[in-house]
Structures are given as C-alpha cells and as structure tokens.
Coordinates of C-alpha atoms and ligand atoms in Angstrom, one line a residue:
M237 CA 15.2 7.0 -9.6
H238 CA 11.7 6.5 -8.2
K239 CA 11.0 8.8 -5.4
I240 CA 8.9 7.2 -2.7
L241 CA 7.4 9.4 -0.1
I242 CA 6.3 7.7 3.2
S243 CA 4.1 10.3 4.8
D244 CA 3.0 8.4 8.0
K245 CA 5.0 6.7 10.7
F246 CA 6.4 3.5 9.3
D247 CA 8.3 0.5 10.5
P248 CA 12.1 1.4 10.4
E249 CA 13.0 -2.0 8.9
G250 CA 10.5 -1.4 6.1
V251 CA 12.1 2.1 5.4
A252 CA 15.6 0.5 5.4
R253 CA 14.5 -2.2 2.9
L254 CA 13.0 0.2 0.6
K255 CA 16.1 2.4 0.7
E256 CA 18.2 -0.6 -0.2
A257 CA 16.1 -1.5 -3.3
A258 CA 17.5 -0.6 -6.6
G259 CA 16.2 2.6 -8.2
M260 CA 14.4 3.8 -5.1
E261 CA 14.9 7.1 -3.3
V262 CA 13.0 7.3 -0.1
I263 CA 11.7 10.4 1.5
Y264 CA 10.8 9.7 5.2
K265 CA 10.9 11.7 8.4
G266 CA 8.7 9.8 10.7
G267 CA 5.4 11.4 9.5
H268 CA 4.4 14.5 7.4
N269 CA 1.7 16.9 8.5
R270 CA -0.8 18.0 6.0
E271 CA 1.1 21.2 4.9
E272 CA 4.4 19.2 4.6
L273 CA 2.6 16.5 2.6
L274 CA 1.0 19.1 0.2
E275 CA 4.4 20.7 -0.2
S276 CA 6.4 17.5 -0.9
I277 CA 3.9 15.5 -3.0
S278 CA 4.9 17.1 -6.3
Q279 CA 8.2 15.2 -6.3
A280 CA 6.8 11.8 -5.4
H281 CA 6.4 8.9 -7.8
G282 CA 5.1 6.7 -5.1
L283 CA 3.2 7.6 -1.9
I284 CA 3.0 5.2 1.1
I285 CA 0.5 6.1 3.8
R286 CA -1.2 4.6 6.8
S287 CA -4.4 6.1 8.2
S288 CA -3.2 9.7 9.0
S289 CA -2.5 11.1 5.5
R290 CA -5.5 12.0 3.4
V291 CA -5.2 11.5 -0.3
D292 CA -7.9 13.8 -1.7
A293 CA -8.5 15.9 -4.8
E294 CA -6.4 18.8 -3.4
L295 CA -3.4 16.6 -2.8
L296 CA -3.8 14.8 -6.1
S297 CA -3.9 18.1 -8.0
R298 CA -0.4 18.7 -6.9
A299 CA 0.8 15.1 -7.4
T300 CA 2.1 15.7 -10.9
H301 CA 4.5 12.7 -10.9
L302 CA 2.5 10.3 -8.8
K303 CA 2.0 6.8 -10.2
A304 CA 1.0 4.8 -7.1
V305 CA -0.6 5.3 -3.7
L306 CA 0.1 2.4 -1.3
R307 CA -1.9 2.0 1.8
A308 CA 0.0 0.2 4.5
G309 CA -3.1 -1.5 6.0
V310 CA -6.6 -2.4 4.9
G311 CA -9.0 0.6 5.0
V312 CA -8.8 3.0 2.1
D313 CA -11.4 5.5 3.3
N314 CA -8.7 8.1 3.5
I315 CA -8.0 7.8 -0.3
D316 CA -10.2 9.3 -3.1
I317 CA -9.9 6.3 -5.3
P318 CA -12.1 7.6 -8.2
E319 CA -9.9 10.7 -8.4
C320 CA -6.8 8.5 -8.4
S321 CA -8.2 6.4 -11.2
R322 CA -9.1 9.5 -13.2
R323 CA -5.5 10.7 -12.9
G324 CA -4.1 7.2 -13.7
I325 CA -2.7 6.6 -10.3
I326 CA -2.9 3.1 -9.1
V327 CA -4.1 2.4 -5.5
M328 CA -2.9 -0.6 -3.6
N329 CA -3.4 -1.8 0.0
A330 CA -1.7 -4.4 2.2
P331 CA -4.6 -6.3 3.6
G332 CA -3.2 -9.5 5.1
G333 CA -0.7 -8.4 7.7
N334 CA -2.9 -7.0 10.4
S335 CA -5.8 -9.4 10.5
V336 CA -4.6 -11.4 13.4
S337 CA -3.7 -8.4 15.5
T338 CA -7.1 -6.8 14.8
A339 CA -8.9 -10.0 15.6
E340 CA -7.0 -10.3 18.9
H341 CA -7.9 -6.8 19.7
A342 CA -11.6 -7.5 19.1
I343 CA -11.4 -10.5 21.4
S344 CA -9.6 -8.4 24.0
L345 CA -12.4 -5.9 23.9
L346 CA -14.9 -8.6 24.1
M347 CA -13.3 -9.9 27.3
A348 CA -12.8 -6.4 28.7
L349 CA -16.6 -5.8 28.1
A350 CA -17.6 -9.0 29.8
R351 CA -15.5 -8.4 32.9
N352 CA -15.3 -4.6 33.1
I353 CA -11.6 -4.8 33.2
P354 CA -10.8 -1.2 32.1
Q355 CA -13.4 0.3 34.6
A356 CA -12.1 -1.9 37.5
H357 CA -8.5 -0.9 36.6
S358 CA -9.3 2.8 36.6
S359 CA -11.1 2.4 39.9
M360 CA -8.1 0.6 41.5
K361 CA -5.8 3.3 40.1
A362 CA -8.0 5.9 41.9
G363 CA -7.3 4.1 45.2
K364 CA -10.7 2.3 45.4
W365 CA -11.7 -1.4 46.0
E366 CA -15.1 -1.8 44.3
K367 CA -15.4 -5.6 44.1
S368 CA -19.2 -5.9 43.7
K369 CA -19.5 -3.0 41.3
F370 CA -17.5 -4.8 38.6
S371 CA -19.0 -8.2 38.6
G372 CA -19.2 -9.5 35.0
I373 CA -20.5 -12.3 32.8
E374 CA -18.8 -15.4 31.3
L375 CA -18.3 -15.7 27.6
T376 CA -18.7 -19.5 27.5
G377 CA -22.1 -20.4 26.1
K378 CA -22.9 -16.8 25.1
T379 CA -23.9 -16.1 21.5
L380 CA -21.5 -13.9 19.5
G381 CA -22.7 -12.4 16.2
V382 CA -19.9 -11.7 13.8
V383 CA -20.8 -9.3 11.0
G384 CA -18.4 -9.6 8.0
L385 CA -16.6 -12.9 7.6
G386 CA -13.6 -11.7 5.6
R387 CA -10.0 -11.9 6.8
I388 CA -10.5 -10.5 10.3
G389 CA -14.0 -11.8 10.9
K390 CA -12.8 -15.4 10.2
E391 CA -9.9 -15.0 12.7
V392 CA -12.4 -13.7 15.3
V393 CA -14.7 -16.7 14.7
K394 CA -11.8 -19.2 15.3
R395 CA -10.8 -17.5 18.6
A396 CA -14.4 -17.1 19.9
R397 CA -15.1 -20.8 19.2
A398 CA -12.0 -21.7 21.2
L399 CA -13.5 -19.7 24.0
K400 CA -16.6 -22.0 23.8
M401 CA -18.9 -19.2 22.5
N402 CA -21.8 -20.0 20.3
V403 CA -20.8 -18.1 17.2
I404 CA -23.2 -17.0 14.4
G405 CA -22.2 -15.0 11.4
F406 CA -23.6 -12.7 8.7
D407 CA -22.0 -11.8 5.4
P408 CA -24.3 -11.5 2.4
F409 CA -21.3 -11.4 0.0
I410 CA -19.8 -14.8 0.7
P411 CA -21.8 -17.9 -0.2
A412 CA -22.5 -19.9 2.9
A413 CA -20.9 -23.0 1.3
N414 CA -17.5 -21.1 1.3
L415 CA -17.8 -20.6 5.0
S416 CA -18.5 -24.1 6.0
S417 CA -15.0 -24.7 7.4
L418 CA -15.8 -22.1 10.1
E419 CA -18.4 -24.5 11.5
I420 CA -20.8 -21.7 12.6
D421 CA -24.4 -20.9 11.6
I422 CA -24.6 -18.3 8.8
V423 CA -27.7 -16.3 9.5
E424 CA -29.6 -13.3 8.2
K425 CA -29.0 -9.9 9.8
E426 CA -32.3 -9.9 11.8
Q427 CA -31.6 -13.2 13.3
L428 CA -28.1 -12.1 14.3
L429 CA -29.5 -9.0 16.0
R430 CA -32.1 -11.0 17.8
E431 CA -29.9 -13.8 19.1
S432 CA -26.6 -12.2 19.9
D433 CA -25.3 -11.5 23.4
F434 CA -22.3 -9.9 21.9
I435 CA -21.9 -8.4 18.4
T436 CA -18.6 -7.6 16.7
V437 CA -18.4 -6.0 13.2
H438 CA -15.6 -6.6 10.7
T439 CA -16.8 -5.0 7.5
P440 CA -15.8 -1.9 5.6
L441 CA -17.9 1.2 6.1
T442 CA -20.3 1.3 3.2
D443 CA -23.9 2.5 2.6
A444 CA -25.1 -0.9 3.7
T445 CA -23.0 -1.1 6.9
K446 CA -23.3 2.5 8.0
D447 CA -25.7 2.6 11.0
F448 CA -25.8 -1.2 10.9
I449 CA -27.1 -0.8 14.5
N450 CA -29.1 2.4 15.2
K451 CA -32.2 3.4 17.2
N452 CA -34.5 2.0 14.5
N453 CA -33.4 -1.6 15.0
F454 CA -32.9 -1.4 18.8
S455 CA -36.2 -3.3 19.2
L456 CA -34.7 -6.3 17.6
L457 CA -31.7 -6.5 19.9
K458 CA -31.4 -8.9 22.8
K459 CA -31.6 -6.8 26.0
G460 CA -28.2 -5.9 27.3
V461 CA -26.3 -6.8 24.2
R462 CA -22.6 -5.8 24.2
L463 CA -21.1 -4.3 21.1
V464 CA -17.6 -4.3 19.7
N465 CA -16.3 -2.2 16.8
C466 CA -12.8 -2.7 15.5
A467 CA -13.7 -2.0 11.9
R468 CA -14.8 1.5 11.1
G469 CA -16.5 4.3 13.0
G470 CA -20.1 4.8 12.1
I471 CA -21.1 1.1 11.6
Y472 CA -22.8 1.6 15.0
N473 CA -24.6 5.0 15.0
E474 CA -22.6 6.8 17.6
N475 CA -25.4 9.3 18.4
D476 CA -27.8 6.5 19.1
L477 CA -25.5 4.4 21.3
L478 CA -25.9 6.7 24.4
P479 CA -29.7 6.5 24.5
G480 CA -29.3 2.8 23.9
L481 CA -27.0 2.4 26.8
E482 CA -29.2 4.6 29.0
S483 CA -32.3 2.6 28.3
G484 CA -30.5 -0.7 29.0
V485 CA -31.1 -2.0 25.5
I486 CA -27.3 -2.0 25.1
G487 CA -25.3 -3.4 28.0
G488 CA -21.8 -2.2 26.9
V489 CA -19.9 -0.8 24.0
A490 CA -16.2 -1.2 23.1
L491 CA -15.0 1.0 20.3
D492 CA -11.6 1.1 18.7
V493 CA -12.7 3.2 15.7
F494 CA -14.7 6.4 15.4
S495 CA -16.5 8.5 12.9
T496 CA -14.1 11.3 13.6
E497 CA -10.5 10.5 14.6
P498 CA -9.0 11.7 16.8
V499 CA -12.1 11.7 18.8
P500 CA -13.3 15.3 19.8
A501 CA -13.0 16.2 23.5
D502 CA -16.8 16.4 23.9
F503 CA -17.4 13.0 22.4
P504 CA -20.7 12.0 24.1
L505 CA -19.8 8.4 24.8
R506 CA -16.5 9.3 26.5
D507 CA -18.0 9.6 30.0
H508 CA -20.3 6.6 30.0
Q509 CA -19.3 3.9 32.5
A510 CA -20.2 1.0 30.1
V511 CA -18.2 2.4 27.2
I512 CA -14.6 1.2 26.6
M513 CA -12.5 3.0 24.0
T514 CA -9.1 2.5 22.5
P515 CA -7.5 4.9 20.0
H516 CA -7.6 2.8 16.8
L517 CA -5.2 0.2 18.1
G518 CA -6.5 -2.8 16.2
A519 CA -3.5 -3.1 14.0
S520 CA -1.0 -1.4 16.4
T521 CA 1.2 -4.3 17.3
T522 CA 4.9 -4.5 16.4
D523 CA 4.0 -7.8 14.6
A524 CA 1.3 -6.3 12.5
E525 CA 3.2 -3.1 11.8
F526 CA 6.2 -5.1 10.6
A527 CA 4.1 -7.5 8.5
V528 CA 2.1 -4.7 6.9
A529 CA 5.3 -2.6 6.3
M530 CA 7.0 -5.6 4.6
E531 CA 3.9 -6.3 2.4
T532 CA 3.8 -2.6 1.4
V533 CA 7.5 -2.5 0.6
D534 CA 7.3 -5.6 -1.5
E535 CA 4.3 -4.2 -3.4
T536 CA 6.2 -0.9 -3.9
I537 CA 9.3 -2.6 -5.3
E538 CA 7.3 -5.0 -7.4
F539 CA 5.3 -2.1 -8.9
F540 CA 8.2 0.2 -9.6
Q541 CA 10.7 -2.4 -10.7
R542 CA 8.4 -4.8 -12.6
G543 CA 5.2 -3.0 -13.2
I544 CA 3.1 -5.5 -11.3
A545 CA 0.3 -4.1 -9.1
R546 CA -0.5 -6.6 -6.4
N547 CA -3.7 -5.8 -4.3
S548 CA -4.7 -3.0 -6.6
L549 CA -8.0 -1.5 -5.7
N550 CA -8.6 0.4 -9.0
F551 CA -7.2 -2.1 -11.4
P552 CA -7.9 -5.9 -11.5
T553 CA -5.2 -7.9 -9.8
L554 CA -4.3 -11.1 -11.7
D555 CA -3.1 -14.3 -10.1
P556 CA 0.3 -15.5 -11.4
E557 CA -1.2 -18.1 -13.7
S558 CA -3.5 -15.6 -15.4
L559 CA -0.7 -13.0 -15.5
D560 CA 1.5 -15.5 -17.3
F561 CA -1.2 -16.5 -19.8
L562 CA -2.4 -13.0 -20.5
K563 CA 0.9 -11.2 -20.6
P564 CA 1.4 -11.4 -24.4
F565 CA -2.2 -10.1 -24.9
Y566 CA -1.7 -7.4 -22.3
D567 CA 1.8 -6.4 -23.6
G568 CA 0.7 -6.6 -27.2
G569 CA -2.6 -4.8 -26.5
T570 CA -1.1 -1.4 -26.0
R571 CA 0.9 -1.7 -29.3
I572 CA -2.2 -3.0 -31.1
G573 CA -4.3 -0.1 -29.9
K574 CA -1.6 2.4 -31.0
L575 CA -1.1 0.7 -34.4
M576 CA -4.8 0.7 -35.1
S577 CA -5.5 4.2 -34.1
L578 CA -2.5 5.4 -36.2
A579 CA -3.7 3.4 -39.2
L580 CA -7.2 4.9 -38.7
R581 CA -5.8 8.4 -39.1
G582 CA -8.8 9.9 -37.3
E583 CA -10.3 10.4 -33.9
V584 CA -11.3 7.0 -32.4
K585 CA -15.0 6.8 -31.8
E586 CA -15.7 3.2 -31.1
I587 CA -13.6 0.2 -30.0
Q588 CA -15.0 -3.3 -30.1
I589 CA -13.0 -6.1 -28.5
I590 CA -13.9 -9.8 -28.9
Y591 CA -12.1 -12.4 -26.9
Y592 CA -12.0 -15.9 -28.5
G593 CA -11.3 -19.4 -27.1
E594 CA -9.1 -19.8 -24.1
V595 CA -8.6 -16.0 -23.6
A596 CA -12.3 -15.5 -23.1
E597 CA -12.1 -17.7 -19.9
Y598 CA -9.8 -15.2 -18.2
M599 CA -10.4 -11.8 -16.6
T600 CA -9.6 -9.7 -19.6
D601 CA -10.1 -6.2 -18.2
P602 CA -6.3 -5.6 -18.2
V603 CA -6.1 -6.5 -21.9
S604 CA -9.0 -4.2 -22.8
A605 CA -7.4 -1.4 -20.7
A606 CA -4.1 -1.9 -22.5
I607 CA -5.8 -1.7 -26.0
I608 CA -7.7 1.4 -25.0
Q609 CA -4.5 2.9 -23.5
G610 CA -2.7 2.3 -26.9
A611 CA -5.6 3.8 -28.8
L612 CA -5.5 7.0 -26.7
E613 CA -1.8 7.4 -26.6
I614 CA -1.8 9.6 -29.7
S615 CA -4.3 12.1 -28.3
C616 CA -3.3 11.8 -24.6
G617 CA 0.4 11.2 -24.7
D618 CA 1.9 10.3 -21.3
E619 CA -1.3 11.3 -19.5
V620 CA -2.9 7.9 -20.3
N621 CA -2.0 4.6 -18.6
F622 CA -3.8 1.3 -18.0
V623 CA -5.6 2.6 -14.9
N624 CA -7.2 5.8 -16.3
A625 CA -7.6 4.6 -20.0
P626 CA -11.2 3.4 -19.5
F627 CA -12.0 6.7 -17.7
L628 CA -10.4 8.9 -20.3
A629 CA -12.2 6.9 -23.0
R630 CA -15.5 7.5 -21.3
E631 CA -14.7 11.2 -20.9
R632 CA -14.1 11.4 -24.6
S633 CA -17.4 9.5 -25.3
I634 CA -15.5 6.7 -27.0
Q635 CA -17.8 3.7 -27.0
I636 CA -16.1 0.5 -25.7
T637 CA -17.8 -2.9 -26.1
E638 CA -16.4 -6.3 -25.1
E639 CA -17.6 -9.7 -26.1
K640 CA -16.5 -13.2 -25.3
D641 CA -16.7 -16.3 -27.4
A642 CA -15.1 -19.1 -25.4
E643 CA -16.5 -21.8 -27.7
S644 CA -15.1 -20.3 -30.9
V645 CA -14.5 -22.8 -33.7
D646 CA -12.2 -20.4 -35.5
F647 CA -9.7 -19.5 -32.8
S648 CA -8.3 -21.4 -29.9
R649 CA -7.0 -18.2 -28.4
A650 CA -7.3 -14.8 -30.0
V651 CA -8.4 -11.2 -29.6
R652 CA -10.1 -9.3 -32.4
V653 CA -10.3 -5.5 -32.2
R654 CA -12.5 -3.4 -34.4
M655 CA -11.8 0.3 -34.2
T656 CA -14.0 3.0 -35.9
S657 CA -13.2 6.6 -36.4
S658 CA -15.5 9.5 -36.0
Q659 CA -15.5 9.7 -39.9
G660 CA -16.9 6.2 -40.0
Q661 CA -13.7 4.5 -41.1
L662 CA -13.3 0.9 -39.8
I663 CA -10.1 -1.1 -39.1
Q664 CA -10.1 -4.7 -37.9
L665 CA -7.2 -6.7 -36.5
T666 CA -6.9 -10.1 -34.8
F667 CA -4.0 -11.1 -32.7
T668 CA -2.9 -14.1 -30.7
S669 CA 0.1 -15.3 -28.6
I670 CA 2.8 -17.5 -30.1
Q671 CA 5.6 -18.7 -27.9
K672 CA 4.4 -16.1 -25.3
E673 CA 4.8 -13.2 -27.7
P674 CA 2.0 -11.2 -29.3
R675 CA 1.4 -11.9 -33.0
V676 CA -1.0 -10.3 -35.4
I677 CA -2.7 -12.9 -37.5
S678 CA -5.0 -10.8 -39.5
L679 CA -5.4 -7.2 -40.5
F680 CA -8.0 -5.5 -42.6
G681 CA -9.7 -8.9 -42.7
L682 CA -6.7 -10.4 -44.6
P683 CA -4.3 -13.1 -43.4
L684 CA -1.3 -10.8 -42.6
E685 CA 0.9 -12.3 -39.9
F686 CA 3.5 -10.1 -38.1
K687 CA 4.9 -9.1 -34.7
P688 CA 3.4 -5.9 -33.4
E689 CA 6.7 -4.3 -32.6
G690 CA 9.5 -2.0 -34.0
I691 CA 8.8 0.2 -37.0
L692 CA 6.2 -1.0 -39.4
L693 CA 5.0 0.3 -42.8
L694 CA 1.4 -0.5 -43.6
V695 CA 1.1 -0.3 -47.3
E696 CA -2.0 -0.4 -49.5
N697 CA -1.3 -0.9 -53.2
Q698 CA -2.8 -2.0 -56.5
D699 CA -2.2 -5.7 -57.1
V700 CA 0.0 -5.5 -60.2
P701 CA 3.4 -7.0 -60.9
G702 CA 6.6 -5.3 -59.7
V703 CA 5.3 -3.3 -56.7
V704 CA 7.3 -5.3 -54.1
G705 CA 10.4 -4.9 -56.3
S706 CA 9.9 -1.1 -56.5
I707 CA 9.4 -1.0 -52.7
G708 CA 12.6 -3.0 -52.2
S709 CA 14.6 -0.8 -54.6
Y710 CA 13.4 2.4 -52.9
L711 CA 14.2 1.2 -49.4
G712 CA 17.6 0.0 -50.6
R713 CA 18.3 3.4 -52.2
V714 CA 17.6 5.2 -48.9
Q715 CA 19.7 2.6 -47.0
V716 CA 16.8 1.3 -44.9
N717 CA 16.9 -2.4 -44.1
I718 CA 13.8 -4.6 -44.4
A719 CA 13.4 -7.0 -41.4
S720 CA 10.3 -8.8 -42.8
I721 CA 7.6 -8.3 -45.3
E722 CA 4.1 -9.8 -45.3
L723 CA 1.7 -9.7 -48.3
A724 CA -2.0 -10.3 -48.8
R725 CA -4.5 -9.2 -51.4
E726 CA -8.2 -8.6 -51.3
S727 CA -8.6 -10.4 -54.7
A728 CA -6.3 -10.9 -57.7
G729 CA -5.6 -7.8 -59.7
K730 CA -7.4 -5.5 -57.2
K731 CA -6.1 -4.1 -54.0
A732 CA -3.2 -5.6 -51.9
H733 CA -1.8 -4.8 -48.5
C734 CA 1.7 -5.4 -47.1
V735 CA 3.2 -4.9 -43.7
I736 CA 6.9 -4.2 -43.8
A737 CA 9.1 -4.2 -40.7
I738 CA 12.1 -1.9 -41.2
D739 CA 15.1 -1.2 -39.0
E740 CA 15.1 2.6 -39.2
L741 CA 12.4 5.3 -39.3
L742 CA 11.8 6.9 -42.7
T743 CA 12.0 10.7 -42.6
A744 CA 8.9 12.6 -43.5
D745 CA 10.4 13.3 -47.0
Q746 CA 11.3 9.7 -47.5
L747 CA 7.8 8.7 -46.5
A748 CA 6.3 11.1 -49.0
D749 CA 8.6 9.7 -51.7
F750 CA 7.6 6.2 -50.8
G751 CA 3.9 7.2 -51.2
K752 CA 4.8 8.3 -54.8
I753 CA 6.1 4.8 -55.9
D754 CA 3.9 3.6 -58.7
H755 CA 0.7 1.8 -57.7
I756 CA 1.1 2.6 -54.0
L757 CA -2.2 3.9 -52.8
R758 CA -1.4 4.6 -49.2
V759 CA 1.4 4.1 -46.7
E760 CA 1.4 4.6 -42.9
Q761 CA 4.6 4.4 -40.8
I762 CA 3.9 3.1 -37.3
D763 CA 6.5 3.4 -34.7
L764 CA 5.9 0.9 -31.9
R765 CA 9.2 1.1 -30.3
Ligands
NAD1090 P1 -12.2 -8.1 4.3 O1 -12.4 -7.4 3.0 O2 -11.3 -9.3 4.3 O3 -13.6 -8.5 4.9 C1 -14.7 -7.7 5.0 C2 -15.9 -8.5 4.9 O4 -17.1 -7.7 5.1 C3 -16.1 -9.2 3.5 O5 -16.2 -10.6 3.7 C4 -17.4 -8.6 3.0 O6 -18.1 -9.6 2.3 C5 -18.1 -8.3 4.3 N1 -19.1 -7.3 4.1 C6 -19.1 -6.2 3.3 N2 -20.3 -5.5 3.3 C7 -21.1 -6.2 4.2 C8 -22.4 -6.0 4.7 N3 -23.2 -5.1 4.3 N4 -22.8 -6.9 5.7 C9 -22.1 -7.9 6.1 N5 -20.8 -8.2 5.6 C10 -20.3 -7.3 4.7 O7 -11.6 -7.0 5.3 P2 -10.9 -7.2 6.7 O8 -9.4 -7.3 6.4 O9 -11.5 -8.4 7.4 O10 -11.2 -5.9 7.4 C11 -12.5 -5.6 7.9 C12 -12.5 -4.1 8.4 O11 -11.6 -3.9 9.4 C13 -12.1 -3.1 7.3 O12 -13.0 -2.0 7.4 C14 -10.8 -2.6 7.8 O13 -10.5 -1.3 7.4 C15 -10.9 -2.7 9.3 N6 -9.7 -2.8 10.0 C16 -9.5 -2.1 11.2 C17 -8.3 -2.2 11.9 C18 -8.1 -1.5 13.1 O14 -7.0 -1.0 13.4 N7 -9.1 -1.3 14.0 C19 -7.3 -3.0 11.4 C20 -7.5 -3.7 10.2 C21 -8.7 -3.6 9.5
MLT1091 C1 -6.5 -0.7 8.6 O1 -7.5 -0.4 7.9 O2 -5.6 -1.4 8.2 C2 -6.5 -0.3 10.0 O3 -7.5 0.6 10.3 C3 -5.2 -0.1 10.6 C4 -4.6 1.3 10.5 O4 -5.2 2.2 9.8 O5 -3.6 1.6 11.0

C-alpha cells in the first residue's frame, strides 16, 4: 500500500478518485497544520500539497518513506527542491489546470484597476454616492506590457487583444519566432517599461524577476502606469510601491500575491486608495481546483503504479516517444551499472558513458542516472534512486562523464560504459536494445552477447580445452541449471571469458568450489533479479 498524505485543502472528487485507485491509502482531513504535518510525514510515501504546506529540510528529515512530493499547482517556492533531490524524492507539479483561471483573474484586476470597481463598491457599501471620485479609463487602445509569455502570460495576451488593447510582451527565454502566433510585439524590458499603460507579470520569482519594478527603474515608467501581479509576491518591490504611488509615477496597483502570505496586518499598501488586493485567488475557482486536483491525482497514480514521473521538476520528463525508445536503455542501465560495479570488486571512482547513433539524439539523462544508480546500489542500498544518484555520486567524488556520438559508424544505437575503480581497474561494457529489451553486446572489449538479467556468472579462464565441460559437470553436480552460456577469448590459447546465466544462486561454498575448477582464474556471481 502506498500512503498518500494530502496536507492542504483538496478537491473532494480528487480525494475520492485517489482513494479508489489500486494500492493507494489516502490520509486527508481537509488540511494539516505544520505540527500535524511534521507528525504525520514519517508514514507517507507520497505527499500532495498546495501552497500552504512548506516542504523544507526539517520536514524532509522526518520523511523517512517519502518518494514523491506533488504540488497541486504551478509554483514550487514552498518546496526545497535541492534537498528533495539529495534525498531521492521526486518533485512534480501540475502546471496546466489553473492557467485560464489565473489569466482571467489578471484581466479582472486589470479592469478593476481601470474602473476603480473595488473602491466604488466599498464606498457604496459605506452608504456613499461618489460618482465623480471613481471616474476611470478605457482599456481599448491602451498598451499592456505582459512580462513572461508562458502558459498564463499567453492566455492573458489573447484576452487583452480581444479587449482591443495594444499588447507588447517580454520573455527572454522564449525565441520570438515561437511567439509569432500571439501577434504581438516582443520587446526588451526597457521598452516595455517605457511604453506600457498597464503591466502584468506572469513569471516565477527568480533572481532576475525579483524587484522587476523598483525605485531604481521608476524613471523609465510611463507616468501613472497601473501594475498587476498575479504571479509571485516580490516581483514588484513592495516597499517601493508606496512612494511610487504617492509620487504619481504609479497610478494603481493590483496584487493577488505577496512576499509574505497571509499579509501582515500592518502591510503598508493595505490602506492606499489606489491599491487593490485579493488573497492569492488566481487559481481559486472550482474549475481550476478540479482540473489541478485531477492532474495531480493522475500524476500520483501514474508514479506509484507505473513509476512514471510526469511534470517532474528534479528529473527530466520524457515525452511518450522518447520514453518508449529509451525504456530498454533506462531499464537495462540500472542492471548494467550494478553488474559492472560488482565485476569491478572495488569502489567506483569514475564512470564514462558514451551514447552512440540514434540514442545520442535523445535526452539521455535518465539513462545516465539509471547507470549511476545501479553502480551505487552496492554501497548505498535502498538509499539510492534515479533522482539522487547523480547527487550521491558527486558527494562521493565519483567522476561522471558523458559523450555523444550520433554519427557513429560502429553502432546504430548503443551505450558504452567504462567504469574505473579507485584501485585503477577498468571494466568496459556496451549494450543496445533488441526487440525493446536491453542486450549486452560486448564486455571486457570482447563480443559477449547476453541479457543483463537474472543470475550471471562472469568467468575468466585460461583458454585450454575442456574448461566449459568442467564447468558444465560442476553445475550439473550441484544441480544448478544453465540457461545460456556465451564465450569469447582474448586470443587463442591465452585468456577467455564466459558469461553463464544460471537458474539458481550458487551458495558461497559452491562459488568457492567453482573458483577451484582447473584453469578458472576468476568467477563473479552477479544477482540482477
Ligand atoms: P510558465 O512556466 O508557463 O511561464 C513562465 C514564463 O516566465 C516562462 O515563459 C519564462 O520563460 C518566463 N520568464 C522566466 N524568467 C523571466 C524573466 N526574467 N523575464 C521575463 N520572463 C521570464 O508559468 P505559468 O504557469 O505561466 O505561471 C507563471 C507564474 O504564475 C508562476 O510564478 C506561478 O507560480 C504563478 N501562478 C500564480 C497563480 C495565482 O494563484 N496567483 C496561479 C497559477 C500560477
Ligand atoms: C500556483 O502556483 O499554482 C498558484 O499560486 C496557485 C496556488 O498556489 O493555489
């Protein structure tokens, strides 16, 4: 049973669907406070959160069984992702479901700013009739600067254009050619600040977006500009907004998000007439909550039932075509890593991975992670998984190098791994995929072909007549069946190698006796089950 703890308020249909899914036990009580979450986390295999729960080092230190954190929503600023990665915990978000709701909220705030609707409403509620005080401006023909042209930014652009606004956009991370369907001018930051009557931001909070508007760039702004923030608090410097409003540089501000949430009682912007605030409502619609909950539930089921991490933020997400192609390399990678590190019999110091032919054209990080995971399994046990394997390798000063040779004349699709021990021993293996299964095609630089699975004996022997016969007789005597045997030699009469797949594990004594067979130089039993 996978125990899934949902620690923030969650759509009831989502909770019900998760409860119905095979192998899931759901812990949900409509929201855990911090103490309750700290207390319950040790039993959880999966944690679903929204924006209220904080996943930090303290919580993670108690999360002894946690495999995945799922953020029902976009922003992951409440999750310590590096710490999750270090602990091998995958982090996923559900980014698509609330884009439209958030874009609509931004447009609502834009309109509210233009027509002073909240202020007029409060005045009416207070029994007044202040018609001239709340005169506004039209949106038609005004310039809207949209910062960040991702999912939400794009939705905002479409709606603002329908309102006949002149929309300009800034997003240094998307090539302008990819934004041509928006039919807006893509401009630099300074131009956007100079020309916009309204600015709305739709980026994450990063070093580059923090204080995107602050007192140092007020001089660039069009006088009376109105600002909307439905993204993250701090993109507009909150301390600078008040002097900006008081000097008239800024004509109005609408904030849905804040540097500190909930907002402190003495928040300086609270009392300013030209400031509109909503309590982080961008995604708070029944439609978005439902869509995000379903997306999160699907991701949870997919991860715990099939091991697929969609929308992962600390592990590369593969599209279905890449997943299908890379699966044998990815599945085989863990076993190859394990096989090689066992055969090396020493502490792994260096892993070199070379991707040849078609494989080199794909995003191969998951394959590398799988190989590293396998190599570390002996020293790290269950502690290592594909998320933290590269981190653990780095912590252990294991040098990892990757190369790609898409034009290879030797291989149409293959992965070669070279592993070196701290004693300087080297082992080399090449594998490919045949009928969607991993298949080793060379080991120790010799053409040894076998499936990396089950129980294998890696044997090194002198190349003299009768060795294979002696091996067969010995295994027959101890009643161990041979599934397959592959032979290759370095040169006639010198050293030879064979890989024998057997049906049952040899005991330690049997293995020692095997090693004493005439002309056997070395034997290694590898359990890949
Ligand atoms: P997204 O990843 O689809 O888009 C973000 C865009 O910002 C990307 O295109 C990226 O290139 C751009 N960007 C990043 N750094 C930039 C920079 N320095 N300058 C200009 N552009 C930059 O994300 P999204 O789903 O559109 O969400 C955007 C933001 O909205 C996120 O911070 C998210 O947390 C927030 N959000 C808030 C609410 C709410 O309730 N108010 C709801 C959903 C999302
Ligand atoms: C998000 O990042 O998805 C939003 O801020 C919505 C939320 O946290 O509820």
